Coordinates of C-alpha atoms in Angstrom, one line a residue:
L1 CA -0.1 -0.2 -0.1
R2 CA 3.2 2.5 1.0
V3 CA 5.3 1.9 -2.1
C4 CA 4.9 0.3 -5.7
I5 CA 6.1 -3.2 -5.5
N6 CA 5.6 -4.3 -9.3
R7 CA 5.8 -8.0 -8.6
I8 CA 4.1 -11.0 -6.9
G9 CA 5.4 -14.4 -6.5
F10 CA 5.3 -17.7 -4.7
G11 CA 8.3 -20.2 -4.7
G12 CA 8.2 -23.9 -4.8
M13 CA 6.6 -26.7 -7.0
I14 CA 3.2 -26.0 -8.6
S15 CA 2.1 -29.6 -8.6
L16 CA 2.2 -29.6 -4.8
L17 CA -1.1 -27.1 -5.1
D18 CA -3.1 -29.9 -6.9
D19 CA -4.7 -31.0 -3.5
Y20 CA -5.5 -27.2 -2.0
P21 CA -7.7 -25.5 -4.5
E22 CA -8.8 -22.9 -2.0
F23 CA -5.4 -21.8 -1.5
V24 CA -5.0 -21.4 -5.4
E25 CA -8.0 -19.4 -5.7
Y26 CA -6.8 -17.0 -2.6
V27 CA -3.3 -16.7 -4.7
G28 CA -5.2 -15.7 -8.0
E29 CA -7.6 -13.0 -5.7
L30 CA -4.4 -11.7 -4.0
S31 CA -2.6 -11.4 -7.4
K32 CA -5.4 -9.2 -8.3
Q33 CA -5.5 -7.1 -5.5
S34 CA -1.7 -6.7 -6.1
S35 CA -2.0 -5.6 -9.3
A36 CA -4.8 -2.9 -8.7
I37 CA -2.5 -1.4 -6.2
T38 CA 0.5 -0.9 -8.5
D39 CA -1.8 0.8 -11.0
L40 CA -2.8 2.8 -8.7
H41 CA 1.3 3.6 -7.6
L42 CA 1.8 4.2 -11.2
E43 CA -0.9 6.6 -11.3
G44 CA 0.6 8.7 -8.4
E45 CA 2.2 8.3 -5.0
A46 CA 0.0 7.2 -1.8
W47 CA -0.4 10.2 0.6
Q48 CA 2.0 10.3 3.7
A49 CA 1.9 11.9 7.0
P50 CA 3.8 15.1 7.6
I51 CA 6.5 12.8 9.7
T52 CA 9.9 11.9 8.5
V53 CA 11.8 9.1 10.8
G54 CA 15.3 8.6 11.1
I55 CA 16.4 4.9 12.1
L56 CA 19.7 5.2 13.7
G57 CA 22.3 2.3 13.6
F58 CA 25.5 1.5 12.6
W59 CA 24.9 0.5 8.9
G60 CA 22.4 3.6 8.0
R61 CA 21.3 3.2 4.6
M62 CA 23.9 0.5 3.9
S63 CA 21.7 -2.1 5.1
S64 CA 18.3 -0.5 5.6
W65 CA 15.3 -2.9 5.7
T66 CA 17.5 -5.9 5.0
Y67 CA 19.6 -5.5 8.1
G68 CA 18.8 -9.0 9.1
G69 CA 17.5 -10.6 6.4
P70 CA 14.1 -12.7 7.2
L71 CA 12.0 -11.4 10.0
S72 CA 13.5 -12.8 13.3
H73 CA 10.8 -13.5 15.5
N74 CA 12.9 -13.1 18.7
S75 CA 14.3 -9.6 17.3
M76 CA 12.7 -6.5 18.6
Y77 CA 14.1 -4.7 15.7
D78 CA 12.9 -6.8 13.2
N79 CA 9.6 -6.8 14.6
F80 CA 9.9 -2.8 15.1
L81 CA 10.7 -2.6 11.0
E82 CA 8.0 -5.1 10.1
A83 CA 5.5 -2.7 11.8
I84 CA 6.9 0.6 10.7
S85 CA 7.0 -0.6 7.3
G86 CA 3.2 -0.2 6.7
L87 CA 2.8 3.0 8.4
P88 CA 2.4 6.2 5.8
V89 CA 5.7 7.8 7.2
K90 CA 8.7 8.7 5.6
I91 CA 11.8 6.2 6.6
R92 CA 15.4 7.4 6.5
F93 CA 18.2 5.1 7.5
L94 CA 20.9 7.1 9.4
S95 CA 24.4 5.9 10.7
F96 CA 26.1 6.7 14.1
D97 CA 29.1 8.6 11.8
E98 CA 26.8 10.2 9.7
I99 CA 25.7 11.9 12.7
L100 CA 29.1 12.7 14.1
E101 CA 30.1 14.0 10.6
G102 CA 27.0 16.4 9.9
G103 CA 24.7 16.4 12.6
L104 CA 20.9 15.3 12.0
P105 CA 19.8 16.0 8.3
H106 CA 17.4 18.4 7.7
G107 CA 13.8 17.5 7.5
I108 CA 13.9 14.5 10.4
N109 CA 11.1 14.8 12.8
V110 CA 11.5 11.8 14.6
L111 CA 14.7 9.6 15.7
V112 CA 14.6 6.3 16.6
N113 CA 17.2 3.6 18.6
C114 CA 16.3 0.5 18.8
G115 CA 18.1 -2.6 20.0
R116 CA 20.0 -4.5 22.9
E117 CA 23.2 -3.0 24.6
G118 CA 26.3 -3.6 22.7
T119 CA 24.7 -4.3 19.2
S120 CA 25.4 -2.4 16.1
L121 CA 21.7 -1.0 16.2
S122 CA 21.8 0.2 19.8
G123 CA 25.4 1.5 19.4
G124 CA 27.8 0.1 21.6
A125 CA 30.9 2.3 22.2
Y126 CA 29.6 5.1 19.8
W127 CA 27.8 6.5 22.7
E128 CA 31.1 7.0 24.5
K129 CA 31.3 10.0 22.3
P130 CA 29.8 13.3 23.7
E131 CA 29.5 15.0 20.5
L132 CA 26.8 12.3 19.2
T133 CA 24.6 12.6 22.5
A134 CA 24.9 16.7 22.3
A135 CA 23.7 16.3 18.6
I136 CA 20.5 14.2 20.0
F137 CA 20.1 16.2 23.0
T138 CA 19.9 19.4 20.7
F139 CA 17.7 17.7 18.3
V140 CA 15.0 17.2 21.1
N141 CA 15.4 20.1 23.0
A142 CA 14.7 22.3 20.0
G143 CA 11.5 20.2 19.4
G144 CA 12.4 16.9 17.8
G145 CA 11.1 13.7 18.7
F146 CA 12.9 10.3 19.9
I147 CA 11.6 6.8 20.5
G148 CA 14.1 4.4 22.4
I149 CA 13.2 0.5 22.2
G150 CA 15.1 -1.8 24.3
E151 CA 18.3 -0.5 25.4
P152 CA 18.8 2.6 23.5
S153 CA 22.2 4.6 24.0
A154 CA 23.4 1.8 26.4
L155 CA 26.8 2.0 27.2
V156 CA 28.1 -0.2 30.6
G157 CA 30.9 1.9 32.8
K158 CA 30.1 5.4 32.0
P159 CA 28.3 6.5 34.6
P160 CA 26.0 8.4 35.9
Y161 CA 23.9 6.6 33.5
R162 CA 23.6 3.4 31.6
F163 CA 21.3 4.6 28.8
Q164 CA 23.3 7.6 27.8
L165 CA 20.2 9.7 26.7
A166 CA 18.7 8.9 30.0
P167 CA 18.3 12.5 30.6
M168 CA 16.2 12.9 27.7
L169 CA 14.5 9.6 27.6
G170 CA 13.3 10.1 31.4
V171 CA 14.3 6.7 32.2
D172 CA 17.5 4.2 32.8
R173 CA 18.5 0.8 33.4
D174 CA 20.1 0.0 36.9
C175 CA 21.0 -3.7 37.2
L176 CA 21.5 -3.4 41.0
L177 CA 17.9 -2.8 41.5
T178 CA 15.6 -5.3 41.4
E179 CA 12.0 -5.2 40.0
G180 CA 10.3 -5.1 43.6
S181 CA 12.5 -2.3 45.2
V182 CA 11.0 0.8 42.9
R183 CA 7.6 1.8 43.0
Y184 CA 6.2 4.4 40.5
D185 CA 3.0 5.5 41.7
Q186 CA 3.7 9.3 41.0
Q187 CA 4.6 8.2 37.4
C188 CA 1.6 6.0 36.6
V189 CA -1.2 7.9 34.4
A190 CA -4.5 6.8 33.0
G191 CA -5.1 7.7 29.7
H192 CA -2.5 9.3 27.2
F193 CA -2.7 10.0 23.3
V194 CA -0.2 7.2 22.5
T195 CA -2.6 4.5 24.4
E196 CA -6.1 5.8 23.4
D197 CA -6.3 2.5 20.9
L198 CA -5.1 0.1 23.4
K199 CA -7.6 -2.1 25.7
N200 CA -6.5 -1.8 29.4
T201 CA -4.4 -4.4 29.3
P202 CA -0.5 -4.9 29.4
L203 CA 1.6 -4.7 26.5
D204 CA 2.5 -8.4 24.5
M205 CA 6.4 -7.6 24.1
I206 CA 9.2 -9.7 23.2
N207 CA 12.8 -9.4 25.3
E208 CA 11.6 -6.8 27.6
I209 CA 14.1 -5.0 29.5
A210 CA 13.5 -5.2 33.4
D211 CA 15.2 -3.3 36.6
L212 CA 14.1 0.2 35.0
K213 CA 14.1 3.3 37.0
I214 CA 12.6 7.0 36.2
T215 CA 15.1 10.0 35.7
S216 CA 12.8 12.8 35.3
A217 CA 10.3 14.7 37.0
N218 CA 8.4 14.7 33.6
A219 CA 8.1 11.0 32.8
E220 CA 4.8 9.3 33.0
I221 CA 3.9 5.8 32.8
P222 CA 0.7 5.1 30.7
V223 CA 1.4 1.6 30.5
S224 CA 2.9 -1.2 33.1
R225 CA 2.4 -4.6 34.0
V226 CA 2.1 -6.1 37.9
V227 CA 5.2 -8.8 38.1
S228 CA 4.1 -9.7 41.7
D229 CA 1.0 -9.1 43.9
C230 CA 0.9 -9.2 47.7
E231 CA -2.1 -8.1 49.5
Q232 CA -0.1 -7.3 52.6
F233 CA 1.9 -4.6 50.5
Y234 CA 1.3 -3.5 47.0
E235 CA 1.6 -4.6 43.7
H236 CA 5.3 -4.2 42.2
L237 CA 4.8 -2.7 38.5
K238 CA 6.9 -3.1 35.6
P239 CA 7.0 -0.2 33.1
Q240 CA 6.7 -1.1 29.7
L241 CA 5.9 2.4 28.2
I242 CA 7.6 5.9 29.2
T243 CA 7.2 9.4 28.2
N244 CA 8.8 12.1 28.7
T245 CA 9.2 15.7 27.5
F246 CA 12.6 17.3 27.3
G247 CA 13.0 21.2 26.5
S248 CA 10.4 21.4 23.4
G249 CA 10.8 18.2 22.4
R250 CA 9.3 14.8 23.7
S251 CA 10.0 10.9 23.9
V252 CA 8.8 7.7 24.2
Y253 CA 10.6 4.7 25.7
L254 CA 9.6 1.2 25.5
S255 CA 10.8 -2.0 27.2
G256 CA 10.7 -4.1 24.3
F257 CA 8.6 -4.5 20.7
K258 CA 6.7 -7.1 19.1
Y259 CA 5.2 -6.9 16.0
N260 CA 1.1 -7.3 15.8
F261 CA -1.6 -5.2 15.3
D262 CA -2.3 -3.3 18.6
N263 CA 1.6 -2.6 18.8
T264 CA 1.6 -1.2 15.3
R265 CA -1.1 0.9 16.0
L266 CA 0.7 2.0 19.5
L267 CA 4.1 2.8 17.3
S268 CA 1.8 5.0 15.0
R269 CA 0.5 7.2 17.6
M270 CA 3.8 7.2 19.3
L271 CA 5.2 8.8 16.1
Y272 CA 2.8 11.3 15.8
W273 CA 3.0 12.3 19.5
V274 CA 6.8 12.6 19.7
A275 CA 6.7 14.4 16.4
G276 CA 4.1 17.1 18.2
K277 CA 1.7 16.2 15.4
E278 CA -1.2 14.6 17.1
D279 CA -3.5 17.0 15.6
E280 CA -2.8 15.5 12.3
W281 CA -3.4 12.1 13.8
P282 CA -7.1 11.2 12.5
K283 CA -6.5 12.1 8.8
W284 CA -6.7 9.0 6.5
Q285 CA -6.7 6.6 9.8
T286 CA -9.2 3.9 10.1
D287 CA -10.9 3.6 13.8
N288 CA -10.1 -0.3 13.5
P289 CA -6.8 -1.7 14.0
L290 CA -7.1 -4.5 11.9
L291 CA -8.4 -2.5 8.9
E292 CA -5.7 -0.3 7.0
C293 CA -6.1 2.4 4.4
A294 CA -4.3 4.2 1.9
W295 CA -5.1 7.5 -0.1
F296 CA -4.4 7.9 -3.5
P297 CA -4.8 11.7 -4.3
K298 CA -4.0 11.6 -7.8
S299 CA -6.6 8.9 -8.6
E300 CA -9.0 10.3 -6.0
K301 CA -9.2 6.5 -4.7
L302 CA -9.1 5.0 -1.4
V303 CA -7.7 1.6 -0.6
V304 CA -8.9 -0.3 2.4
V305 CA -7.9 -3.8 3.2
N306 CA -8.7 -6.3 6.0
N307 CA -5.7 -7.7 7.4
S308 CA -7.6 -10.2 9.7
N309 CA -9.4 -13.7 9.1
H310 CA -12.7 -12.2 10.1
M311 CA -15.4 -9.8 9.2
Q312 CA -14.7 -6.3 10.0
T313 CA -16.5 -2.7 10.2
G314 CA -15.3 0.5 10.6
S315 CA -14.6 4.1 9.3
V316 CA -12.1 5.7 7.7
I317 CA -11.7 9.4 8.6
R318 CA -11.0 11.7 5.6
E319 CA -8.8 14.8 5.7
D320 CA -11.7 17.0 6.0
G321 CA -12.6 14.9 9.4
T322 CA -15.7 13.4 7.9
A323 CA -16.1 9.5 8.1
E324 CA -16.7 6.8 5.4
G325 CA -18.1 3.8 7.2
I326 CA -17.2 0.4 5.7
E327 CA -17.9 -3.3 6.0
M328 CA -14.7 -5.5 5.3
S329 CA -14.6 -9.4 4.2
P330 CA -11.9 -11.3 5.5
L331 CA -8.7 -10.6 4.1
G332 CA -10.7 -8.4 1.5
M333 CA -9.7 -5.2 -0.1
N334 CA -12.3 -2.1 -1.5
I335 CA -11.4 0.3 -3.5
I336 CA -13.7 3.5 -3.2
Q337 CA -13.8 6.1 -5.9
S338 CA -13.8 9.9 -5.3
I339 CA -14.7 9.6 -1.3

C-alpha cells in the first residue's frame, strides 16, 4: 500500500498445490489485489503523513530494511521494522558516523534507536562520544522527537547513566535494583494520546528490559504490568511504556517490542505524538486497527484492506474530518472512488 512493488511470486513446485484448490483461488485473488494497487501507484504516490523518521544504527543506509534478512521473531528490531514498514511515514536510515560528521539531516521529525546493549543497532562504543549525545539532546530540546526501544544508547561503565540518553528519555536501566524495590505510583497515568486505541491490558512484547528507573520529573508511565502481587503490601509494577518531555521536544521509551496489530497502532500514535503532530492523527486513519487504508490523491481513490481472517467493520477518517463507514470481508480489499 505504501510503495510500488511491481511483482508478486510464490516459490515451490506448482504440482504441490493440486490438492489445495482454496489456496490457489486465494493466490489468484491476492494477485488481482496486488495488480490493482500497483496500477494506483503508477498513477501517483500514496498519501504520506507529515512525519519523517530517522532510524539510527551502525549501518545506516548500507543495510536499511535488509539488515537482518528474513524476519527474526525474537528480535525487537526486526519486529519494529515489520511494524513501521506499513505506516504512512517517510523513513531514512541514519548511521552514527553520519550524525557525528554532519549532525542530524534537515527534515527529520523523529529519531529511533532500537536494540540490545552492545549491538550495532543500539550503538555500543559510539555512545562514548559526547558529540553524539549532544547532537541528539540538541535535536530533541529544539522540538524533535525520539523513540527508544529496548536498550537505546546503552553503554556499561560510563556513569552516571547506563542509557546515555537517560536525561532525555526519562528512564534508565539500573541492574543493581530489583523489580520489587522501586515504586512508580507518582508516574503512572491513566489515559494518554499514544494509548487511546489500546485495551486496558499490558502490552504483548518480546525481550522486555527489566530494572528500570525513572530519571525525569516529567516522565509518565501510561502502560505497565504487574510482576508480583502481595495483599499485605502492594502490586509491583514493571513499566512498559514511558513518555517524557525534554525542552521543546518529546520522547517515548518502550521496554521491548513485538509485531502485532495493537503494537503497530501504538507505534503509529507514538510517532505522531513525539513529532508534536497529534492534531494531524485522524487524517486517513481507520478506527479499527485491523483495517488499513491508503489514499491516492492523484487518482482520488481510497484503498482499504482487512488484515484479519474475520469480517470487520469500521470507519475511515477523511482529510476534512468526515468519516466513511465500511464493512470488509476477511482478508478483503475495497477501492473507493472519489469519496
